[in-house]
Tab-separated table of C-alpha atoms (C1' of nucleotides) in Angstrom:
chain	number	residue	atom	x	y	z
A	9	UNK	CA	12.891	-34.241	-41.695
A	10	UNK	CA	11.072	-32.351	-38.952
A	11	UNK	CA	7.977	-31.423	-40.883
A	12	UNK	CA	5.760	-30.425	-38.000
A	13	UNK	CA	7.660	-27.802	-36.039
A	14	UNK	CA	7.859	-24.648	-38.103
A	15	UNK	CA	9.103	-22.131	-35.539
A	16	UNK	CA	7.887	-18.797	-36.837
A	17	UNK	CA	9.187	-16.395	-34.204
A	18	UNK	CA	11.840	-17.238	-31.660
A	19	UNK	CA	10.044	-19.104	-28.915
A	20	UNK	CA	12.775	-20.216	-26.553
A	21	UNK	CA	15.911	-18.982	-24.894
A	22	UNK	CA	16.853	-15.587	-26.275
A	23	UNK	CA	20.238	-14.406	-27.396
A	24	UNK	CA	22.472	-13.012	-24.707
A	25	UNK	CA	20.146	-14.105	-21.928
A	26	UNK	CA	21.864	-14.796	-18.641
A	27	UNK	CA	20.562	-15.176	-15.117
A	28	UNK	CA	23.212	-12.825	-13.778
A	29	UNK	CA	21.604	-10.086	-15.839
A	30	UNK	CA	17.942	-11.042	-15.818
A	31	UNK	CA	17.806	-11.787	-12.093
A	32	UNK	CA	18.897	-8.347	-10.904
A	33	UNK	CA	16.829	-6.708	-13.624
A	34	UNK	CA	13.717	-8.435	-12.378
A	35	UNK	CA	14.350	-7.354	-8.810
A	36	UNK	CA	15.103	-3.786	-9.838
A	37	UNK	CA	11.949	-3.528	-11.920
A	38	UNK	CA	9.824	-5.143	-9.249
A	39	UNK	CA	11.218	-2.775	-6.643
A	40	UNK	CA	10.343	0.263	-8.680
A	41	UNK	CA	6.879	-0.920	-9.636
A	42	UNK	CA	5.978	-2.091	-6.133
A	43	UNK	CA	7.040	1.278	-4.755
A	44	UNK	CA	5.121	3.189	-7.371
A	45	UNK	CA	1.859	1.280	-7.443
A	46	UNK	CA	1.908	-1.029	-4.454
A	47	UNK	CA	2.538	-4.745	-4.297
A	48	UNK	CA	-1.004	-5.887	-4.907
A	49	UNK	CA	-1.538	-3.467	-7.772
A	50	UNK	CA	1.396	-4.764	-9.800
A	51	UNK	CA	0.958	-7.911	-11.863
A	52	UNK	CA	3.613	-10.382	-12.817
A	53	UNK	CA	2.928	-9.534	-16.447
A	54	UNK	CA	3.674	-5.857	-15.824
A	55	UNK	CA	6.992	-6.754	-14.289
A	56	UNK	CA	7.802	-9.132	-17.113
A	57	UNK	CA	6.915	-6.566	-19.753
A	58	UNK	CA	9.155	-3.941	-18.173
A	59	UNK	CA	11.997	-6.444	-17.975
A	60	UNK	CA	11.380	-7.410	-21.575
A	61	UNK	CA	10.460	-11.003	-20.979
A	62	UNK	CA	7.408	-13.213	-20.771
A	63	UNK	CA	5.641	-13.724	-17.455
A	64	UNK	CA	6.587	-17.377	-17.249
A	65	UNK	CA	10.273	-16.531	-17.225
A	66	UNK	CA	9.941	-14.792	-13.865
A	67	UNK	CA	9.383	-18.146	-12.250
A	68	UNK	CA	12.951	-19.126	-12.981
A	69	UNK	CA	13.884	-16.471	-10.426
A	70	UNK	CA	11.216	-16.593	-7.770
A	71	UNK	CA	8.894	-19.356	-6.597
A	72	UNK	CA	6.029	-16.884	-6.405
A	73	UNK	CA	5.121	-13.224	-6.279
A	74	UNK	CA	5.290	-12.855	-2.542
A	75	UNK	CA	8.797	-14.267	-2.346
A	76	UNK	CA	9.843	-11.593	-4.792
A	77	UNK	CA	8.596	-8.969	-2.349
A	78	UNK	CA	10.084	-10.520	0.745
A	79	UNK	CA	13.442	-10.958	-0.968
A	80	UNK	CA	13.499	-7.268	-1.782
A	81	UNK	CA	12.608	-6.291	1.753
A	82	UNK	CA	15.111	-8.592	3.393
A	83	UNK	CA	17.841	-7.486	1.010
A	84	UNK	CA	17.126	-3.893	1.880
A	85	UNK	CA	17.182	-4.435	5.616
A	86	UNK	CA	20.451	-6.338	5.391
A	87	UNK	CA	21.910	-3.562	3.258
A	88	UNK	CA	20.949	-0.957	5.842
A	89	UNK	CA	22.443	-2.930	8.681
A	90	UNK	CA	25.642	-3.724	6.807
A	91	UNK	CA	26.101	-0.124	5.710
A	92	UNK	CA	25.608	1.119	9.245
A	93	UNK	CA	27.993	-1.439	10.685
A	94	UNK	CA	30.590	-0.170	8.227
A	95	UNK	CA	29.978	3.470	9.028
A	96	UNK	CA	29.592	3.004	12.758
A	97	UNK	CA	33.296	2.489	13.248
A	98	UNK	CA	33.915	6.125	12.341
A	99	UNK	CA	32.552	7.197	15.699
A	100	UNK	CA	33.005	3.988	17.641
A	101	UNK	CA	35.356	5.667	20.089
A	102	UNK	CA	33.559	9.011	20.128
A	103	UNK	CA	30.958	10.312	22.551
A	104	UNK	CA	27.236	9.716	22.263
A	105	UNK	CA	26.591	13.065	20.623
A	106	UNK	CA	29.038	12.390	17.808
A	107	UNK	CA	27.591	8.921	17.382
A	108	UNK	CA	24.105	10.331	17.139
A	109	UNK	CA	25.166	12.851	14.534
A	110	UNK	CA	26.827	10.088	12.585
A	111	UNK	CA	23.698	7.985	12.745
A	112	UNK	CA	21.418	10.834	11.770
A	113	UNK	CA	23.445	11.840	8.750
A	114	UNK	CA	23.948	8.227	7.727
A	115	UNK	CA	20.267	7.429	7.964
A	116	UNK	CA	19.149	10.380	5.893
A	117	UNK	CA	21.733	9.930	3.177
A	118	UNK	CA	21.527	6.168	2.912
A	119	UNK	CA	17.765	6.078	2.805
A	120	UNK	CA	17.576	8.960	0.385
A	121	UNK	CA	19.552	6.945	-2.111
A	122	UNK	CA	16.984	4.130	-2.032
A	123	UNK	CA	13.578	5.735	-1.715
A	124	UNK	CA	11.835	2.815	-3.406
A	125	UNK	CA	13.282	0.206	-1.084
A	126	UNK	CA	12.508	2.330	1.948
A	127	UNK	CA	8.959	2.866	0.864
A	128	UNK	CA	8.397	-0.811	0.313
A	129	UNK	CA	10.063	-1.860	3.535
A	130	UNK	CA	7.709	0.331	5.521
A	131	UNK	CA	4.535	0.004	3.516
A	132	UNK	CA	4.259	-3.538	2.320
A	133	UNK	CA	4.778	-5.384	5.576
A	134	UNK	CA	1.137	-6.362	5.551
A	135	UNK	CA	1.615	-8.345	2.354
A	136	UNK	CA	4.155	-10.658	3.936
A	137	UNK	CA	3.460	-14.092	5.300
A	138	UNK	CA	3.975	-14.410	9.023
A	139	UNK	CA	7.377	-16.015	8.586
A	140	UNK	CA	8.668	-13.416	6.190
A	141	UNK	CA	7.230	-10.658	8.319
A	142	UNK	CA	9.079	-11.903	11.370
A	143	UNK	CA	12.354	-12.032	9.496
A	144	UNK	CA	12.037	-8.454	8.296
A	145	UNK	CA	10.769	-7.280	11.648
A	146	UNK	CA	13.738	-8.735	13.481
A	147	UNK	CA	16.122	-6.950	11.131
A	148	UNK	CA	14.276	-3.684	11.574
A	149	UNK	CA	14.341	-3.985	15.348
A	150	UNK	CA	17.998	-4.654	15.287
A	151	UNK	CA	18.553	-1.433	13.346
A	152	UNK	CA	16.426	0.508	15.805
A	153	UNK	CA	18.387	-0.987	18.648
A	154	UNK	CA	21.508	0.627	17.247
A	155	UNK	CA	19.959	4.031	17.728
A	156	UNK	CA	18.566	3.171	21.113
A	157	UNK	CA	22.010	2.050	22.277
A	158	UNK	CA	23.395	5.459	21.368
A	159	UNK	CA	20.624	7.198	23.241
A	160	UNK	CA	21.089	4.975	26.278
A	161	UNK	CA	24.782	5.694	26.253
A	162	UNK	CA	24.132	9.423	26.022
A	163	UNK	CA	21.669	9.333	28.876
A	164	UNK	CA	24.114	7.368	31.008
A	165	UNK	CA	26.903	9.834	30.331
A	166	UNK	CA	24.608	12.775	30.927
A	167	UNK	CA	24.774	14.418	27.505
A	168	UNK	CA	21.191	13.439	26.606
A	169	UNK	CA	18.004	14.041	28.527
A	170	UNK	CA	15.366	11.585	27.438
A	171	UNK	CA	12.700	10.093	29.631
A	172	UNK	CA	12.126	7.019	27.518
A	173	UNK	CA	14.811	6.029	25.037
A	174	UNK	CA	12.536	3.534	23.303
A	175	UNK	CA	9.982	6.189	22.513
A	176	UNK	CA	12.724	8.611	21.510
A	177	UNK	CA	14.216	6.024	19.183
A	178	UNK	CA	10.963	5.544	17.344
A	179	UNK	CA	10.282	9.270	17.280
A	180	UNK	CA	13.661	10.082	15.789
A	181	UNK	CA	13.461	7.398	13.140
A	182	UNK	CA	9.953	8.448	12.157
A	183	UNK	CA	11.115	12.029	11.872
A	184	UNK	CA	14.071	11.097	9.711
A	185	UNK	CA	12.002	8.830	7.507
A	186	UNK	CA	9.712	11.739	6.837
A	187	UNK	CA	12.408	13.339	4.711
A	188	UNK	CA	11.772	10.824	1.990
A	189	UNK	CA	8.190	11.890	1.498
A	190	UNK	CA	9.078	15.415	0.469
A	191	UNK	CA	12.739	15.830	-0.420
A	192	UNK	CA	13.570	16.002	-4.105
A	193	UNK	CA	17.085	16.645	-5.274
A	194	UNK	CA	17.369	19.855	-7.198
A	195	UNK	CA	14.915	21.524	-4.839
A	196	UNK	CA	15.355	24.465	-2.519
A	197	UNK	CA	17.733	22.647	-0.189
A	198	UNK	CA	20.773	20.480	-0.777
A	199	UNK	CA	20.994	17.113	0.894
A	200	UNK	CA	23.761	18.479	3.092
A	201	UNK	CA	21.500	21.279	4.270
A	202	UNK	CA	18.692	18.850	4.976
A	203	UNK	CA	21.024	16.614	6.946
A	204	UNK	CA	22.113	19.566	9.026
A	205	UNK	CA	18.599	20.828	9.598
A	206	UNK	CA	17.451	17.443	10.837
A	207	UNK	CA	20.541	16.882	12.923
A	208	UNK	CA	19.856	20.209	14.558
A	209	UNK	CA	16.369	19.149	15.542
A	210	UNK	CA	17.384	15.673	16.631
A	211	UNK	CA	20.195	17.015	18.792
A	212	UNK	CA	17.958	19.497	20.530
A	213	UNK	CA	15.131	17.013	20.957
A	214	UNK	CA	17.255	14.614	22.975
A	215	UNK	CA	19.307	17.182	24.828
A	216	UNK	CA	18.511	18.921	28.079
B	11	UNK	CA	-50.890	-17.390	-13.141
B	12	UNK	CA	-47.172	-16.632	-13.072
B	13	UNK	CA	-45.856	-20.095	-13.681
B	14	UNK	CA	-42.282	-19.216	-14.588
B	15	UNK	CA	-41.025	-17.109	-11.719
B	16	UNK	CA	-40.661	-19.333	-8.712
B	17	UNK	CA	-38.647	-17.168	-6.362
B	18	UNK	CA	-36.875	-19.622	-4.120
B	19	UNK	CA	-34.873	-17.368	-1.810
B	20	UNK	CA	-35.462	-13.682	-1.353
B	21	UNK	CA	-33.797	-11.974	-4.267
B	22	UNK	CA	-34.551	-8.316	-3.876
B	23	UNK	CA	-34.637	-5.593	-1.285
B	24	UNK	CA	-34.024	-7.048	2.140
B	25	UNK	CA	-35.956	-6.373	5.301
B	26	UNK	CA	-34.834	-3.368	7.291
B	27	UNK	CA	-32.515	-2.162	4.564
B	28	UNK	CA	-31.959	1.569	4.533
B	29	UNK	CA	-29.316	3.714	2.889
B	30	UNK	CA	-28.711	5.620	6.110
B	31	UNK	CA	-27.471	2.373	7.605
B	32	UNK	CA	-25.915	0.602	4.652
B	33	UNK	CA	-24.034	3.638	3.378
B	34	UNK	CA	-22.023	4.269	6.525
B	35	UNK	CA	-21.533	0.530	7.024
B	36	UNK	CA	-19.977	0.240	3.599
B	37	UNK	CA	-17.606	3.112	4.243
B	38	UNK	CA	-16.638	1.766	7.653
B	39	UNK	CA	-15.949	-1.698	6.299
B	40	UNK	CA	-14.034	-0.357	3.324
B	41	UNK	CA	-11.953	1.830	5.600
B	42	UNK	CA	-10.971	-1.073	7.780
B	43	UNK	CA	-10.224	-3.447	4.922
B	44	UNK	CA	-8.271	-0.892	2.910
B	45	UNK	CA	-6.166	-0.112	5.955
B	46	UNK	CA	-5.562	-3.751	6.729
B	47	UNK	CA	-4.816	-5.136	3.297
B	48	UNK	CA	-4.345	-2.136	1.037
B	49	UNK	CA	-6.705	-0.678	-1.527
B	50	UNK	CA	-5.664	-2.837	-4.447
B	51	UNK	CA	-5.741	-6.025	-2.417
B	52	UNK	CA	-9.362	-5.622	-1.343
B	53	UNK	CA	-12.110	-6.646	-3.735
B	54	UNK	CA	-15.588	-5.238	-3.919
B	55	UNK	CA	-16.889	-8.686	-3.091
B	56	UNK	CA	-14.869	-8.775	0.129
B	57	UNK	CA	-16.342	-5.477	1.181
B	58	UNK	CA	-19.827	-6.603	0.261
B	59	UNK	CA	-19.448	-9.869	2.148
B	60	UNK	CA	-18.317	-8.070	5.300
B	61	UNK	CA	-21.223	-5.656	5.010
B	62	UNK	CA	-23.588	-8.571	4.477
B	63	UNK	CA	-24.739	-7.649	1.022
B	64	UNK	CA	-24.117	-8.584	-2.597
B	65	UNK	CA	-21.412	-6.825	-4.569
B	66	UNK	CA	-23.873	-5.172	-6.899
B	67	UNK	CA	-25.478	-3.307	-4.027
B	68	UNK	CA	-22.301	-1.342	-3.396
B	69	UNK	CA	-22.889	0.524	-6.612
B	70	UNK	CA	-25.921	2.202	-5.117
B	71	UNK	CA	-23.430	4.018	-2.901
B	72	UNK	CA	-20.387	4.642	-5.031
B	73	UNK	CA	-19.906	5.006	-8.780
B	74	UNK	CA	-16.763	2.885	-8.597
B	75	UNK	CA	-14.114	1.486	-6.308
B	76	UNK	CA	-11.764	4.413	-6.514
B	77	UNK	CA	-14.440	6.907	-5.558
B	78	UNK	CA	-15.000	4.872	-2.436
B	79	UNK	CA	-11.357	5.384	-1.523
B	80	UNK	CA	-11.211	9.055	-2.341
B	81	UNK	CA	-14.416	9.707	-0.406
B	82	UNK	CA	-12.850	8.119	2.651
B	83	UNK	CA	-9.687	10.141	2.315
B	84	UNK	CA	-11.428	13.435	1.733
B	85	UNK	CA	-13.783	12.812	4.628
B	86	UNK	CA	-10.839	12.135	6.882
B	87	UNK	CA	-8.944	15.238	5.856
B	88	UNK	CA	-11.996	17.404	6.375
B	89	UNK	CA	-12.556	15.824	9.765
B	90	UNK	CA	-9.009	16.617	10.815
B	91	UNK	CA	-9.274	20.212	9.697
B	92	UNK	CA	-12.663	20.743	11.284
B	93	UNK	CA	-11.575	19.184	14.573
B	94	UNK	CA	-8.475	21.348	14.684
B	95	UNK	CA	-10.410	24.506	13.870
B	96	UNK	CA	-12.648	23.690	16.806
B	97	UNK	CA	-9.788	23.007	19.163
B	98	UNK	CA	-7.594	25.823	17.957
B	99	UNK	CA	-9.703	28.432	19.692
B	100	UNK	CA	-8.572	27.110	23.056
B	101	UNK	CA	-5.175	28.687	22.519
B	102	UNK	CA	-6.073	31.315	19.966
B	103	UNK	CA	-5.009	34.129	22.283
B	104	UNK	CA	-2.091	32.258	23.821
B	105	UNK	CA	1.582	32.339	22.903
B	106	UNK	CA	3.200	30.193	20.268
B	107	UNK	CA	4.454	27.650	22.764
B	108	UNK	CA	0.992	27.014	24.175
B	109	UNK	CA	-0.372	26.773	20.642
B	110	UNK	CA	2.265	24.238	19.695
B	111	UNK	CA	1.533	22.117	22.737
B	112	UNK	CA	-2.147	22.267	21.894
B	113	UNK	CA	-1.438	21.203	18.333
B	114	UNK	CA	0.883	18.394	19.358
B	115	UNK	CA	-1.527	16.912	21.857
B	116	UNK	CA	-4.439	17.330	19.496
B	117	UNK	CA	-2.644	15.662	16.633
B	118	UNK	CA	-1.591	12.621	18.619
B	119	UNK	CA	-4.943	12.073	20.247
B	120	UNK	CA	-7.101	12.741	17.226
B	121	UNK	CA	-5.063	10.571	14.918
B	122	UNK	CA	-4.790	7.817	17.459
B	123	UNK	CA	-8.555	7.502	17.480
B	124	UNK	CA	-8.603	6.863	13.713
B	125	UNK	CA	-5.573	4.749	12.882
B	126	UNK	CA	-7.227	3.240	9.829
B	127	UNK	CA	-8.114	6.553	8.261
B	128	UNK	CA	-4.677	7.945	8.982
B	129	UNK	CA	-2.999	4.959	7.443
B	130	UNK	CA	-5.074	5.191	4.310
B	131	UNK	CA	-4.667	8.933	3.967
B	132	UNK	CA	-0.908	8.579	3.956
B	133	UNK	CA	-0.476	5.305	2.147
B	134	UNK	CA	-3.023	5.161	-0.617
B	135	UNK	CA	-2.406	8.495	-2.274
B	136	UNK	CA	-0.887	6.703	-5.229
B	137	UNK	CA	-4.173	4.984	-5.980
B	138	UNK	CA	-5.972	8.263	-6.520
B	139	UNK	CA	-6.684	9.854	-9.847
B	140	UNK	CA	-4.928	13.149	-10.391
B	141	UNK	CA	-8.030	15.139	-9.557
B	142	UNK	CA	-8.765	13.291	-6.355
B	143	UNK	CA	-5.115	13.421	-5.405
B	144	UNK	CA	-5.041	17.178	-5.771
B	145	UNK	CA	-8.118	17.590	-3.605
B	146	UNK	CA	-6.647	15.518	-0.791
B	147	UNK	CA	-3.255	17.139	-1.183
B	148	UNK	CA	-4.672	20.618	-0.841
B	149	UNK	CA	-6.439	19.637	2.363
B	150	UNK	CA	-3.289	18.081	3.741
B	151	UNK	CA	-1.233	21.147	2.921
B	152	UNK	CA	-3.737	23.335	4.602
B	153	UNK	CA	-3.418	21.270	7.780
B	154	UNK	CA	0.359	21.494	7.634
B	155	UNK	CA	0.094	25.225	7.164
B	156	UNK	CA	-1.615	25.457	10.524
B	157	UNK	CA	1.471	24.059	12.200
B	158	UNK	CA	3.802	26.165	10.131
B	159	UNK	CA	1.908	29.289	11.135
B	160	UNK	CA	2.470	28.470	14.780
B	161	UNK	CA	6.164	27.912	14.183
B	162	UNK	CA	6.470	31.152	12.221
B	163	UNK	CA	4.737	33.018	14.997
B	164	UNK	CA	7.073	31.502	17.570
B	165	UNK	CA	10.132	32.363	15.553
B	166	UNK	CA	8.903	35.928	15.137
B	167	UNK	CA	8.292	36.310	18.847
B	168	UNK	CA	11.618	34.691	19.662
B	169	UNK	CA	10.382	31.672	21.617
B	170	UNK	CA	11.358	29.238	18.856
B	171	UNK	CA	14.658	28.794	17.101
B	172	UNK	CA	14.139	27.094	13.787
B	173	UNK	CA	16.137	27.714	10.649
B	174	UNK	CA	13.467	26.535	8.250
B	175	UNK	CA	9.903	26.364	9.487
B	176	UNK	CA	8.768	24.396	6.448
B	177	UNK	CA	11.246	21.639	7.145
B	178	UNK	CA	10.441	21.749	10.838
B	179	UNK	CA	6.735	21.449	10.082
B	180	UNK	CA	7.240	18.309	8.049
B	181	UNK	CA	9.667	16.884	10.576
B	182	UNK	CA	7.292	17.391	13.492
B	183	UNK	CA	4.328	15.922	11.682
B	184	UNK	CA	6.334	12.901	10.565
B	185	UNK	CA	7.497	12.375	14.115
B	186	UNK	CA	3.991	12.597	15.523
B	187	UNK	CA	2.589	10.310	12.853
B	188	UNK	CA	5.134	7.736	13.872
B	189	UNK	CA	3.214	7.143	17.079
B	190	UNK	CA	0.541	5.319	15.183
B	191	UNK	CA	2.894	2.646	13.952
B	192	UNK	CA	3.747	1.403	17.394
B	193	UNK	CA	1.340	2.638	20.065
B	194	UNK	CA	-1.224	0.179	21.278
B	195	UNK	CA	-3.590	1.062	24.095
B	196	UNK	CA	-3.097	-1.152	27.095
B	197	UNK	CA	0.648	-1.127	26.548
B	198	UNK	CA	3.438	0.171	28.734
B	199	UNK	CA	2.440	3.816	28.375
B	200	UNK	CA	-0.857	5.638	28.610
B	201	UNK	CA	-1.870	7.959	25.818
B	202	UNK	CA	-1.377	10.876	28.181
B	203	UNK	CA	2.198	9.791	28.833
B	204	UNK	CA	2.861	9.409	25.129
B	205	UNK	CA	1.449	12.864	24.460
B	206	UNK	CA	3.723	14.327	27.078
B	207	UNK	CA	6.796	12.465	25.872
B	208	UNK	CA	6.289	13.699	22.337
B	209	UNK	CA	5.457	17.216	23.410
B	210	UNK	CA	8.692	17.225	25.340
B	211	UNK	CA	10.690	16.329	22.260
B	212	UNK	CA	8.805	18.669	19.966
B	213	UNK	CA	9.245	21.590	22.337
B	214	UNK	CA	12.957	21.039	22.666
B	215	UNK	CA	13.448	20.446	18.949
B	216	UNK	CA	12.083	23.862	18.018
B	217	UNK	CA	13.466	25.787	20.971
B	218	UNK	CA	16.867	27.398	21.297
C	14	DG	C1'	31.188	-31.100	-33.238
C	15	DT	C1'	28.378	-33.101	-29.839
C	16	DT	C1'	26.132	-33.226	-25.583
C	17	DT	C1'	24.440	-31.045	-21.579
C	18	DT	C1'	22.604	-27.405	-19.187
C	19	DA	C1'	20.603	-22.768	-18.608
C	20	DT	C1'	17.170	-19.739	-19.965
C	21	DA	C1'	13.496	-18.356	-22.434
C	22	DT	C1'	8.687	-18.878	-24.957
C	23	DG	C1'	3.755	-19.012	-25.434
C	24	DA	C1'	-0.252	-21.357	-24.631
C	25	DA	C1'	-3.204	-22.966	-21.225
C	26	DC	C1'	-5.546	-23.254	-16.529
C	27	DA	C1'	-8.905	-22.060	-13.121
C	28	DT	C1'	-9.968	-17.963	-10.359
C	29	DT	C1'	-10.927	-13.570	-9.475
C	30	DT	C1'	-11.616	-8.908	-10.814
C	31	DG	C1'	-14.788	-4.422	-11.359
C	32	DT	C1'	-18.972	-3.380	-13.150
C	33	DT	C1'	-23.779	-3.612	-15.289
C	34	DC	C1'	-28.532	-4.732	-15.433
C	35	DA	C1'	-33.078	-6.691	-15.404
C	36	DT	C1'	-35.792	-7.745	-11.802
C	37	DA	C1'	-37.836	-8.415	-7.243
C	38	DT	C1'	-39.175	-7.005	-2.933
C	39	DA	C1'	-39.551	-3.737	1.159
C	40	DC	C1'	-40.756	0.703	2.690
C	41	DC	C1'	-43.375	5.090	2.603
C	42	DA	C1'	-46.808	8.454	1.260
C	43	DT	C1'	-51.355	8.875	0.061
D	18	DA	C1'	-55.443	-0.615	0.049
D	19	DT	C1'	-52.673	1.214	-3.550
D	20	DG	C1'	-48.915	3.021	-6.068
D	21	DG	C1'	-44.351	4.942	-6.300
D	22	DT	C1'	-39.721	4.842	-4.839
D	23	DA	C1'	-35.700	3.023	-2.468
D	24	DT	C1'	-32.873	-0.777	-1.914
D	25	DA	C1'	-31.470	-5.138	-2.648
D	26	DT	C1'	-30.529	-9.653	-5.558
D	27	DG	C1'	-28.096	-12.736	-8.572
D	28	DA	C1'	-26.657	-13.693	-12.964
D	29	DA	C1'	-23.749	-12.250	-16.485
D	30	DC	C1'	-19.619	-10.003	-18.806
D	31	DA	C1'	-15.025	-9.371	-20.582
D	32	DA	C1'	-10.597	-8.709	-18.868
D	33	DA	C1'	-6.946	-9.681	-15.868
D	34	DT	C1'	-4.820	-12.532	-12.347
D	35	DG	C1'	-0.876	-15.991	-10.539
D	36	DT	C1'	1.008	-20.021	-11.911
D	37	DT	C1'	2.338	-24.306	-14.613
D	38	DC	C1'	4.307	-26.803	-18.351
D	39	DA	C1'	5.821	-28.837	-22.598
D	40	DT	C1'	8.960	-27.226	-25.609
D	41	DA	C1'	12.585	-24.691	-28.074
D	42	DT	C1'	16.736	-22.516	-28.470
D	43	DA	C1'	21.284	-20.304	-26.776
D	44	DA	C1'	25.346	-20.924	-24.150
D	45	DA	C1'	28.756	-23.732	-21.859
D	46	DA	C1'	31.292	-27.975	-21.319
D	47	DC	C1'	33.461	-31.612	-23.267
DNA sequence: GTTTTATATGAACATTTGTTCATATACCAT
DNA sequence: ATGGTATATGAACAAATGTTCATATAAAAC
């Protein structure tokens, strides 16, 4: 009796579609594309195409493009903090030097496993609204404070010699982040060797 | 006798216009906007508006948008290299340690005077065509090689203790570049103090 | 089996994009 | 003064942009 609607191709919900699958897929694709081309250079249609969906469907998962970015960044920062809180206990009772080694090796390994998220978290801050920026910034500071606490502790106990622990904190993190711009697995050095090389430099840099 | 053309507002070459002025203005504006918002997020019309000109006029100075970016990046890399070649002579006869201090202080100060160019040169590589990318990459490598040469020399003469000078080179440069993400003149520390703090860490990191 | 809800489509929208071009005016050499 | 060249305008273009919405179907609940 419905003479008007002659649905040629499927134009509605697709078979097997589920938000528990599509949602993460969208975020994963967006993460990779944002890292590769930059937030502004990636269109919603590119993301949708890679996910295998029409652009309109993305708006079941994010109110707008910028929220997609800020969600990714916040998720990443919370992941970093949570992972460190879990690993921190390994050296909770140890001296500052052991804590610093733990932090150094953790930072390199954890960040190396998520180069896209790291890249975005450091490079796309300018595309965030003020509110979202503040949220991410607070999380980042709180991660940096973890390192600074270790340095302060080491200075207090005399094992480290650092004039300004704030500057040292930023210097160390910048140095460690640099790994991600050049390291490729399967290269000349193993990740273990890289960890050790950087730990060597970090240790000496903050010692007497 | 020309009854059709009734030129209301001036619609042609403007008074005082000269390529020696407009050209550099365009590059300066583009540099600042690219650094602030990212290459892809800045439109030719935004640049033109800031320069005080119509978008079409930009194409007297660049064949397209991407060339504008790659020109800026190549100019910056050549500036860095030229400035270092000039400053390098100061410690050409000196030992590796003096050379490294010279390099460290030079790098921080020079880059601090051009935060926009530095930011672009490190962040917008992905927006370059393969050819332009290679050109910039070669220049960057050649700057890094300058530092590596100093480290190699120091290792050879026994004043430095570094397992892998390539890794150390990248680590030091990453650390120094980090300054630009947080230092603001008029803050807690003077540029001289920052230079010294970083030199302190660099020296210790590569020493025994 | 029927109803309700979750998840997609695909067309439409107003803007904005990079770029081109015919044309107009200012500047400079003669 | 005059003519040639350098430097701008402003309109136009097709393509792409983020976002919305009525609608259609699959999946889940009953």
